[in-house]
mmCIF file of C-alpha atoms in Angstrom:
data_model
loop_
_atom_site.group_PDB
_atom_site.id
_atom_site.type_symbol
_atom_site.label_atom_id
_atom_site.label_comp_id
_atom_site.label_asym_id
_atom_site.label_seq_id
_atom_site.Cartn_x
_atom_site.Cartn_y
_atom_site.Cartn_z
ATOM 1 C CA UNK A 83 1.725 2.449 -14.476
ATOM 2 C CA UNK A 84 -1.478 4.307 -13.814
ATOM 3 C CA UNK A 85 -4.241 3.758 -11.214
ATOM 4 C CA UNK A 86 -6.162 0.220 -11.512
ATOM 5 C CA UNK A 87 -9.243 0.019 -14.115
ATOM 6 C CA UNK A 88 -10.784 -2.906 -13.329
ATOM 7 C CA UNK A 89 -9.467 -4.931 -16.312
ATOM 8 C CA UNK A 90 -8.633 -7.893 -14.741
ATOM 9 C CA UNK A 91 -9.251 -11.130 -14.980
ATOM 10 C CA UNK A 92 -11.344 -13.436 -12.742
ATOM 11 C CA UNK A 93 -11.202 -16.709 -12.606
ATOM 12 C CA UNK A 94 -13.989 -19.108 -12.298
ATOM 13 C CA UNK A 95 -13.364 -20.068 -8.351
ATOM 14 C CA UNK A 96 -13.060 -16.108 -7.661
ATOM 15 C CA UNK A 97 -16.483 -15.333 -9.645
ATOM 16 C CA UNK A 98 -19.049 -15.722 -6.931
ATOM 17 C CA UNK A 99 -17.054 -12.795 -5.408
ATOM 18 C CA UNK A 100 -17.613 -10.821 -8.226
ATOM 19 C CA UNK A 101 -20.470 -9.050 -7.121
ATOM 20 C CA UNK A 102 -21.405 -5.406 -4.982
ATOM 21 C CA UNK A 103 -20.799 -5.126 -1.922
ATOM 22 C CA UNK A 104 -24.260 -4.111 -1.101
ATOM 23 C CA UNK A 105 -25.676 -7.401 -2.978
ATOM 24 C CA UNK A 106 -23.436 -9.535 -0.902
ATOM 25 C CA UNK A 107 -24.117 -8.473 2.653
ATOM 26 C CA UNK A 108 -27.499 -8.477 2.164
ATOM 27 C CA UNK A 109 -27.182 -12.391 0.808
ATOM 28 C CA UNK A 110 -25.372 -12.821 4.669
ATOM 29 C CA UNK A 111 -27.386 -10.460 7.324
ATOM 30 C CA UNK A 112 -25.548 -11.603 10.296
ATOM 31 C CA UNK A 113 -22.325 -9.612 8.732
ATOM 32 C CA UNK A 114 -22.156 -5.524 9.098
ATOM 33 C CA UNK A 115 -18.784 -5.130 6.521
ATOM 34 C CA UNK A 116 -16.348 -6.871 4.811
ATOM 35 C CA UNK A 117 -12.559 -6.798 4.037
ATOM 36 C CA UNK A 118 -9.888 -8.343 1.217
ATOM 37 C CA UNK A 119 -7.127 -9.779 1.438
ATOM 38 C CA UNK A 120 -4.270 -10.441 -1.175
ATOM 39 C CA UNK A 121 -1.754 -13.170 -1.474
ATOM 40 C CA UNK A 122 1.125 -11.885 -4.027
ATOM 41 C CA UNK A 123 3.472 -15.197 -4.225
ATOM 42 C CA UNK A 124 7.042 -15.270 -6.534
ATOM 43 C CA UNK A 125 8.053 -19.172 -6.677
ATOM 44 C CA UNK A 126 7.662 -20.670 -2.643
ATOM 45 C CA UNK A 127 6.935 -17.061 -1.573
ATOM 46 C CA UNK A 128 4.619 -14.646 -0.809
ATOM 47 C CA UNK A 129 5.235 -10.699 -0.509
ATOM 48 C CA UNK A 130 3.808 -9.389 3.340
ATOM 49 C CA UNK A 131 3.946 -5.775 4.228
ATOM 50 C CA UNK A 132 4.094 -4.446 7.840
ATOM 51 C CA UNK A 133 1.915 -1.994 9.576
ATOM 52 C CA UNK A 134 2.968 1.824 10.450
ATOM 53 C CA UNK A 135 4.477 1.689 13.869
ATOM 54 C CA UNK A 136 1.533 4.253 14.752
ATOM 55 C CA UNK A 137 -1.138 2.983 13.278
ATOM 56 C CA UNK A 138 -3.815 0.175 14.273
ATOM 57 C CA UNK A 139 -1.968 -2.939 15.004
ATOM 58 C CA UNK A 140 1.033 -1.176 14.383
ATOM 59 C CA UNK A 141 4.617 -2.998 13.147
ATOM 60 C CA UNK A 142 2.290 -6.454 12.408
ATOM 61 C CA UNK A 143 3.208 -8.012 8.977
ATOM 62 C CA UNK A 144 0.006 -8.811 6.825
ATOM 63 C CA UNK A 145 -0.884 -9.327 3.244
ATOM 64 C CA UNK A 146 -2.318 -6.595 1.372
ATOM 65 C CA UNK A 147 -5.710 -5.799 1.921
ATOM 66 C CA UNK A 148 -8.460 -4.050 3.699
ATOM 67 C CA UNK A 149 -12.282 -2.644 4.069
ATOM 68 C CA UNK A 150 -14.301 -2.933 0.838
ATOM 69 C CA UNK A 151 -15.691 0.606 0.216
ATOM 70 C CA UNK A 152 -18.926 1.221 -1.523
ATOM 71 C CA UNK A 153 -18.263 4.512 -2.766
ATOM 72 C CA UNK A 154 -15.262 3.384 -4.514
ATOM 73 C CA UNK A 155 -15.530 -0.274 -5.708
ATOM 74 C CA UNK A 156 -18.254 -1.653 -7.864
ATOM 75 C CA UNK A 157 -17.609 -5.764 -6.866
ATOM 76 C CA UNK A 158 -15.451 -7.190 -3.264
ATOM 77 C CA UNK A 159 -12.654 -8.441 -6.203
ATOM 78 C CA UNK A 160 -12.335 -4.514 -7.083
ATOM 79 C CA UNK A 161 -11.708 -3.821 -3.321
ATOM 80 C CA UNK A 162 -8.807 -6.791 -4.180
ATOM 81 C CA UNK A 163 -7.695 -4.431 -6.936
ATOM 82 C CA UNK A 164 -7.746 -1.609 -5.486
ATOM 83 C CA UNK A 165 -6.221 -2.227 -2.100
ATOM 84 C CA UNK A 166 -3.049 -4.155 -3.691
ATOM 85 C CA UNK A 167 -2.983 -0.886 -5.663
ATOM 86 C CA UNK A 168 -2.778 1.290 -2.783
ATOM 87 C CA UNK A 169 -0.731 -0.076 -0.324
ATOM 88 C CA UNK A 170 1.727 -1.868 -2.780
ATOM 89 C CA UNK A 171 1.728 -0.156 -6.149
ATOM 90 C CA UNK A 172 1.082 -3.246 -7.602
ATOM 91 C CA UNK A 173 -1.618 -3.944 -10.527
ATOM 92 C CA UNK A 174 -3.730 -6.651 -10.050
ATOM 93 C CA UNK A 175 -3.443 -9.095 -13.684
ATOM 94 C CA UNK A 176 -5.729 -11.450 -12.246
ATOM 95 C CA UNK A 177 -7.898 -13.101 -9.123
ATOM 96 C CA UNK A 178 -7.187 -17.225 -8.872
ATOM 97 C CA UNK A 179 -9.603 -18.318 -5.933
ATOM 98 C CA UNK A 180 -10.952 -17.379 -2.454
ATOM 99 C CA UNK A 181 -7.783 -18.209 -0.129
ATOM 100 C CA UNK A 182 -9.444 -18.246 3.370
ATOM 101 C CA UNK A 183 -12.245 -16.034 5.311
ATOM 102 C CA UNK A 184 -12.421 -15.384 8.781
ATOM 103 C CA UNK A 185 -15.153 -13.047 10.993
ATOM 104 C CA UNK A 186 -14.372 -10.986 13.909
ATOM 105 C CA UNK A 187 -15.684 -8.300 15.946
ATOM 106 C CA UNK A 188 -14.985 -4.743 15.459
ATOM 107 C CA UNK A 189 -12.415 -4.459 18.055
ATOM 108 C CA UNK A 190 -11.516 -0.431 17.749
ATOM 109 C CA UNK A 191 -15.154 -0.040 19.500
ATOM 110 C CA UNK A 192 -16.343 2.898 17.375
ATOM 111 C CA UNK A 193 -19.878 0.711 17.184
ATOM 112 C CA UNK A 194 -22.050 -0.339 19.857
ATOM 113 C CA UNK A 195 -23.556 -4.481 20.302
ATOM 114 C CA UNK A 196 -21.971 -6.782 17.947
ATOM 115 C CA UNK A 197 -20.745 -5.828 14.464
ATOM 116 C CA UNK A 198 -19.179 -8.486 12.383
ATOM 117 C CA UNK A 199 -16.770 -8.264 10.144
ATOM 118 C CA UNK A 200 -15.633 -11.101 7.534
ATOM 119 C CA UNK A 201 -12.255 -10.692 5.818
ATOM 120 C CA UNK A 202 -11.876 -12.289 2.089
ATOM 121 C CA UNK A 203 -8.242 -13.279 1.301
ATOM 122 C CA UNK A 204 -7.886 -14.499 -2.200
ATOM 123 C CA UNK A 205 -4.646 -15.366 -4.698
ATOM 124 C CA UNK A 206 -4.005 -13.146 -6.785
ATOM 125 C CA UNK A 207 -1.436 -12.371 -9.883
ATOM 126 C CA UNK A 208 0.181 -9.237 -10.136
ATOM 127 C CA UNK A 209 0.746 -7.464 -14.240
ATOM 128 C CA UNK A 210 4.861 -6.722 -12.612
ATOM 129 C CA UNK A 211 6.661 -9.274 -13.683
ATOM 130 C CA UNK A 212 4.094 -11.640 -15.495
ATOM 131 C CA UNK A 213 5.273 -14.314 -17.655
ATOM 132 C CA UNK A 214 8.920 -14.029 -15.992
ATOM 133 C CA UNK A 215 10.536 -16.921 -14.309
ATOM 134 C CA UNK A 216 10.286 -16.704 -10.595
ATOM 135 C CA UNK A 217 13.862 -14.658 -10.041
ATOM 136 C CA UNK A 218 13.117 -11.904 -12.539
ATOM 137 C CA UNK A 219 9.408 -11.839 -11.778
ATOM 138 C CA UNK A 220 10.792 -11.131 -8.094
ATOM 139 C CA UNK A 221 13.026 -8.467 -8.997
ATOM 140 C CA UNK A 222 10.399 -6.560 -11.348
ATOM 141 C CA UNK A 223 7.758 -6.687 -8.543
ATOM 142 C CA UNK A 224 10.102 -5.194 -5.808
ATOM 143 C CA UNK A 225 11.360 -2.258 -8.391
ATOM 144 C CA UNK A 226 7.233 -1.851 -8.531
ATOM 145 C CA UNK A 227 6.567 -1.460 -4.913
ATOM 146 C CA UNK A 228 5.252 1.928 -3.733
ATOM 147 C CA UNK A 229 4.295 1.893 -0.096
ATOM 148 C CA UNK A 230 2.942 4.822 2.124
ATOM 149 C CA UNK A 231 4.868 5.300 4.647
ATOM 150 C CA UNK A 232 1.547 6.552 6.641
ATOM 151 C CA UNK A 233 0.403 2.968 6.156
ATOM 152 C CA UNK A 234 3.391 0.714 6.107
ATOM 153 C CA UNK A 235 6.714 0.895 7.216
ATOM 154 C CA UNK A 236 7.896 -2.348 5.126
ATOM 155 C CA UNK A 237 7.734 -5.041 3.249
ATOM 156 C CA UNK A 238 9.245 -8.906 2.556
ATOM 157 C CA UNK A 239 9.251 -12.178 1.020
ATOM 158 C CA UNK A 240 8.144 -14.949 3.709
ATOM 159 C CA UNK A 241 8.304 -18.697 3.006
ATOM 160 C CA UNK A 242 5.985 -21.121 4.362
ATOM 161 C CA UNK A 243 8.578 -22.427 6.701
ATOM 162 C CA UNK A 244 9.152 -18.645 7.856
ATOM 163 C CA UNK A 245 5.417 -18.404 8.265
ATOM 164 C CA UNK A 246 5.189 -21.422 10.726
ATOM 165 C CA UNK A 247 8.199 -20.056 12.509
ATOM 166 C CA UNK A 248 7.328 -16.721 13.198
ATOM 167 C CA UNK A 249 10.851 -15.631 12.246
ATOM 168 C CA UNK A 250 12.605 -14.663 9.044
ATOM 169 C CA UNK A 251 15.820 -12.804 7.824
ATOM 170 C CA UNK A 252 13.900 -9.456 9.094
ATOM 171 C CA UNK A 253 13.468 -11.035 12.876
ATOM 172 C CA UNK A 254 10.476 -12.196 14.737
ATOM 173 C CA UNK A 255 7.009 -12.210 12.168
ATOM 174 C CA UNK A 256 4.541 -10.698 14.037
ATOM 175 C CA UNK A 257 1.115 -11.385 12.923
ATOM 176 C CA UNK A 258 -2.324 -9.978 13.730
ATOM 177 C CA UNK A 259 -5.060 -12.485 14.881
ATOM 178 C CA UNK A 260 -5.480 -15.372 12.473
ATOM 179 C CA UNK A 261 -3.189 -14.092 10.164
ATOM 180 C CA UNK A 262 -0.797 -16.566 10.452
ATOM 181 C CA UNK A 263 -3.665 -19.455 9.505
ATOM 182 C CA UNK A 264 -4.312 -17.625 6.538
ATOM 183 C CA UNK A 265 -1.003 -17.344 5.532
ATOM 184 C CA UNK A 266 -0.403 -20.824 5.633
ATOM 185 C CA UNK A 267 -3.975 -21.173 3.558
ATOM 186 C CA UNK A 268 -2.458 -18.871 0.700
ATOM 187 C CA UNK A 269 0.899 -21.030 0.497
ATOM 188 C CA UNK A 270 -1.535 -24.221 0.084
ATOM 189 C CA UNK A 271 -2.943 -22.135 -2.696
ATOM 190 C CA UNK A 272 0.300 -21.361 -4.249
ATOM 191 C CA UNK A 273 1.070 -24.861 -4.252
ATOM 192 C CA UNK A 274 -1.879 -25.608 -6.414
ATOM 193 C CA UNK A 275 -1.160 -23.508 -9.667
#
């Protein structure tokens, strides 16, 4: 399938995100950027991709996700769209609800005094595998996965009970930060639709 064109669907508890980036940290001064989040679940799981061993936080399993950029998305939910796009070759079919959100301080230093971030995770559903029961929805979506490798080194379907373990069939689940809570926030989610 081609690049994302925007043509999904947003549900009501997503739409107050549904607005430019610009328009949104101006409506919350005391934050400098934000970042998205995606939680991709397939029955009781959710998909979570790890980190390049050289890059920031490198070999850390995550959702997919990252910095909203102005110059390429016109709302935060088409950062959502885009980022699943790009670091999982998924499509985005539609955005359910705001999952969690969590500020932090730029920690890589590149800006001087305090610069906020906060990071939006929200459910999503992927097009792969839509309408499928939860076994053949799986196996489309992981036939759909494209990662770059100068991104992520790999990817896997965590349970909640894998989550709260920090351990799964792949080893140890090492998270960054607050990940974990947010995690645990997106299987609450899952549980709800």
């Amino acid at each position: 399938m081609a690049e994302p064109q925007g043509n999904f669907h947003v549900h009501p508890d997503a739409a107050p995100y549904d607005t430019s980036i610009t328009d949104y940290l101006h409506n919350d001064p005391h934050i400098q950027n934000v970042c998205i989040g995606a939680v991709i679940g397939c029955g009781n799981q959710m998909l979570l991709i790890q980190r390049a061993e050289h890059d920031f936080a490198g070999l850390k399993w995550e959702v997919p996700g990252g910095a909203c950029e102005h110059d390429k998305d016109k709302t935060i939910l088409h950062s959502v769209e885009r980022e699943v796009w790009e670091e999982t070759g998924l499509h985005v079919r539609s955005i359910r609800r705001l999952v969690d959100f969590e500020e932090f301080q730029d920690i890589a230093g590149e800006k001087k005094g305090r610069y906020i971030w906060r990071k939006l995770t929200f459910q999503v559903e992927v097009e792969e595998g839509y309408g499928l029961d939860a076994l053949e929805k799986r196996r489309v979506i992981e036939e759909s996965i494209k990662m770059d490798p100068n991104e992520h080194c790999d990817w896997g379907w965590a349970t909640k009970e894998d989550v709260e373990k920090c351990v799964w069939e792949k080893g140890k689940l090492d998270f960054m930060g607050l990940q974990q809570k947010t995690l645990l926030e997106g299987f609450a989610a899952m549980d709800m639709y």
